[in-house]
Coordinates of C-alpha atoms in Angstrom, one line a residue:
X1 CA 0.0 0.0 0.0
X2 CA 2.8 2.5 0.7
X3 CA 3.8 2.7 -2.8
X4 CA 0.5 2.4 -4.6
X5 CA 0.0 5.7 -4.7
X6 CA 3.1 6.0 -7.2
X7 CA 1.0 3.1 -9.5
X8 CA -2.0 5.7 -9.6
X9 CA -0.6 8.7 -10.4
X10 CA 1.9 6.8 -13.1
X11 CA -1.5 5.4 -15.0
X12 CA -3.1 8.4 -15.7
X13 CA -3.2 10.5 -18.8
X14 CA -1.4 13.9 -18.4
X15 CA -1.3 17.4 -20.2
X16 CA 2.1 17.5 -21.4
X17 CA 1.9 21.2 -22.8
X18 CA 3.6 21.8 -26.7
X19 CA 6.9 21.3 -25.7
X20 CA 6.8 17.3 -24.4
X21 CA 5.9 14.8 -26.5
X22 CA 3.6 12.6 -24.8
X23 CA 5.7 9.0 -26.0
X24 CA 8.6 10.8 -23.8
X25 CA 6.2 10.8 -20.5
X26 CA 4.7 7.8 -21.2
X27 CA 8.8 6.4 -20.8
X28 CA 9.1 8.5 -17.4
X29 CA 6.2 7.0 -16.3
X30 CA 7.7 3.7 -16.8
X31 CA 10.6 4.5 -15.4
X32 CA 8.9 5.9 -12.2
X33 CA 7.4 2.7 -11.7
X34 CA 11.0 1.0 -11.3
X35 CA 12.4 3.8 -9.6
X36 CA 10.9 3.3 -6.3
X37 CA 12.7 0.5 -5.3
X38 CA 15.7 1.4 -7.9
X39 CA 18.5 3.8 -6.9
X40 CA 20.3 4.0 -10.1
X41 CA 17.0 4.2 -12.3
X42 CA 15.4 6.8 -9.5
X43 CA 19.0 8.9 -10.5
X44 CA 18.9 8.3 -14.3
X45 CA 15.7 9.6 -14.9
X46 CA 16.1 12.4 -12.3
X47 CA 19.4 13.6 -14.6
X48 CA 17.3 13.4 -17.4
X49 CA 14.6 15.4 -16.6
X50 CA 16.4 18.7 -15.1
X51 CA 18.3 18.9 -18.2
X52 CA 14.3 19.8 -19.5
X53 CA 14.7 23.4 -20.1
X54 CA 11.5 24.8 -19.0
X55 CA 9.8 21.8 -18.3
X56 CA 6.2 21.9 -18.0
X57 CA 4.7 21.6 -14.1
X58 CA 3.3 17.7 -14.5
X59 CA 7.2 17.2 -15.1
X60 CA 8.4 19.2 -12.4
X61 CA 6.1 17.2 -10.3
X62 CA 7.8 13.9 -11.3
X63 CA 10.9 15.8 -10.5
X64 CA 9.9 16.2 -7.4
X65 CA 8.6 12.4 -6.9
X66 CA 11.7 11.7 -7.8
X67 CA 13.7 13.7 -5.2
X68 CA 11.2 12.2 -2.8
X69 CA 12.7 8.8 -4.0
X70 CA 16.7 9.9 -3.5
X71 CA 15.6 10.9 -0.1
X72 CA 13.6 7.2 0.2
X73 CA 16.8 5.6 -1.2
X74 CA 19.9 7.6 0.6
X75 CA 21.2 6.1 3.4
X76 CA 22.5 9.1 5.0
X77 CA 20.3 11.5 7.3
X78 CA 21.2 14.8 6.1
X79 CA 20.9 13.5 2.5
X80 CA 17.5 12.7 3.3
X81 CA 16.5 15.7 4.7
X82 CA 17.8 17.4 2.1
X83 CA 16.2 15.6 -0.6
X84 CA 12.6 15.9 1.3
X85 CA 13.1 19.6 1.5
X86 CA 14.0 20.0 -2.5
X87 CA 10.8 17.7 -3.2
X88 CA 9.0 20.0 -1.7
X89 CA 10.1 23.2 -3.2
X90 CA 9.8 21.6 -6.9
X91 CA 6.3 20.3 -6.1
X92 CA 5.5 23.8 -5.1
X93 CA 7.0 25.1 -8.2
X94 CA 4.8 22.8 -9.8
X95 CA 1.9 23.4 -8.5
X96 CA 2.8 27.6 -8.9
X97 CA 2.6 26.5 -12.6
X98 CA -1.2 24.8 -12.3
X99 CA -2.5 24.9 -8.8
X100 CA -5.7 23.1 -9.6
X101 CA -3.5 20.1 -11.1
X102 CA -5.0 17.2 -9.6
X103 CA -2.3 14.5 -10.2
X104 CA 0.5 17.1 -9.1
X105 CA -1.8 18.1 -5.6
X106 CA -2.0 14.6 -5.3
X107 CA 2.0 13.7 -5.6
X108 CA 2.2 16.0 -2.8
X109 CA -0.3 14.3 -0.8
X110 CA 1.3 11.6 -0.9
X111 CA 4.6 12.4 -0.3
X112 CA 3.6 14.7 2.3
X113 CA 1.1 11.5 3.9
X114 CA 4.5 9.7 4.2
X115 CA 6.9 12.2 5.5
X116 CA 7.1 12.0 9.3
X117 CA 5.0 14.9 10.4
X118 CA 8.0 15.7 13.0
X119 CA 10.5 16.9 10.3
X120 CA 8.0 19.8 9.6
X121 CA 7.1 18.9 5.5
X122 CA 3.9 17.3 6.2
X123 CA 1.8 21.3 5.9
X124 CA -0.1 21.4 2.8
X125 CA -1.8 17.4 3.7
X126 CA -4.7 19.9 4.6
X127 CA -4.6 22.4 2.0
X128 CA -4.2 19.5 -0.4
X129 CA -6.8 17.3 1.0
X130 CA -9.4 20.0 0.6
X131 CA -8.4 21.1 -2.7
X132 CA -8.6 17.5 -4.0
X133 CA -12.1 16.9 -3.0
X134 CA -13.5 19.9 -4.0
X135 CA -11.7 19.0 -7.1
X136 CA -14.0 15.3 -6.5
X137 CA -17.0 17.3 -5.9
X138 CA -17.2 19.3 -8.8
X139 CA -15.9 16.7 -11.0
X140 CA -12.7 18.8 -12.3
X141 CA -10.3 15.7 -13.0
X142 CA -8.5 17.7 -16.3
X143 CA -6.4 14.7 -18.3
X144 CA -6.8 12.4 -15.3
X145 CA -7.9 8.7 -16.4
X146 CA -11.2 7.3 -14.7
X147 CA -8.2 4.6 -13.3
X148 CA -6.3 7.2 -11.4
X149 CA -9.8 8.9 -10.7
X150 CA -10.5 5.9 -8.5
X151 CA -7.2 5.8 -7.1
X152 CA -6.8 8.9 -6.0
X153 CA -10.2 8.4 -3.8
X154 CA -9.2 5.1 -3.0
X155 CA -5.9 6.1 -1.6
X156 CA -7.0 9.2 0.3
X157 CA -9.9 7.2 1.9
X158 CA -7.1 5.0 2.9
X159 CA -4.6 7.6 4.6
X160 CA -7.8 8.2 6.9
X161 CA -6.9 11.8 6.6
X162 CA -10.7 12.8 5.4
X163 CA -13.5 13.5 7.3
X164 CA -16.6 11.1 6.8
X165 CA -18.2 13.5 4.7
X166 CA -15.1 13.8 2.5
X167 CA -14.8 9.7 2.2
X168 CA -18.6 10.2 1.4
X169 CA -17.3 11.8 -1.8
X170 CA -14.8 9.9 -2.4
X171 CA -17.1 6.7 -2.4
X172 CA -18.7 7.8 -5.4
X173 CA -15.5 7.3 -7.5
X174 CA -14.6 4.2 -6.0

């Protein structure tokens, strides 16, 4: 379960902008998927992607994923710390790019759900949380697949981060 969310978000269709072509992010995606338990690969694609000049926010929010995984992978405690922190400042870059980006919101989520609350990187869950089902309620899913649709609800249901009323919502998708 702690790494299904990276299935979901992998799956879904995305709004590449002009400048990606969409066979290129179908290959990150691939390579996301053996990433999270992959050092090297986790590395590789992250060189690759921040030589992307100007890359579009759903790529800066793989970027971020992926510094999410050097932290997950690093051995060393500042190393970790450091990466969390730069996941979060590219996921906010990200999301400064297209705030109402539900596949980006919920990479944060995610990440943020995971990250222990004590190191102080766990303080958009709520914002996020909100944003996310009102994005449910109002049925504003942008590129987003019916399959990550239902993962998304079914993995926030899951973090038993939403109110009842909120996993009321999030039923309906399931």
């Amino acid at each position: 379960m702690r790494y299904l969310f990276i299935f979901f978000f992998l799956t879904a269709t995305i709004h590449t902008g002009k400048s990606m072509p969409v066979d290129y992010v179908d290959k990150v995606k691939r390579a996301m998927v053996q990433a999270v338990n992959n050092a090297g690969i986790t590395d590789s694609l992250y060189q690759q992607l921040i030589e992307i000049k100007n890359p579009p926010a759903i790529i800066l929010g793989y970027m971020g994923t992926l510094e999410a995984l050097k932290a997950k992978h690093s051995w060393n405690p500042y190393n970790k710390l450091m990466y969390v922190a730069r996941s979060q400042k590219t996921l906010q870059k990200a999301l400064a790019l297209e705030p109402q980006n539900l596949e980006i919101r919920f990479m944060r989520f995610s990440i943020q759900h995971f990250t222990p609350p004590l190191l102080g990187y766990s303080k958009e869950l709520i914002t996020d949380r909100q944003i996310i089902i009102n994005q449910f309620k109002q049925k504003k899913f942008g590129q987003t697949k019916p399959d990550l649709v239902r993962g998304i609800a079914e993995f926030m249901i899951s973090t038993e981060r939403c109110t009842r009323q909120e996993e009321e919502v999030l039923k309906r998708f399931t």
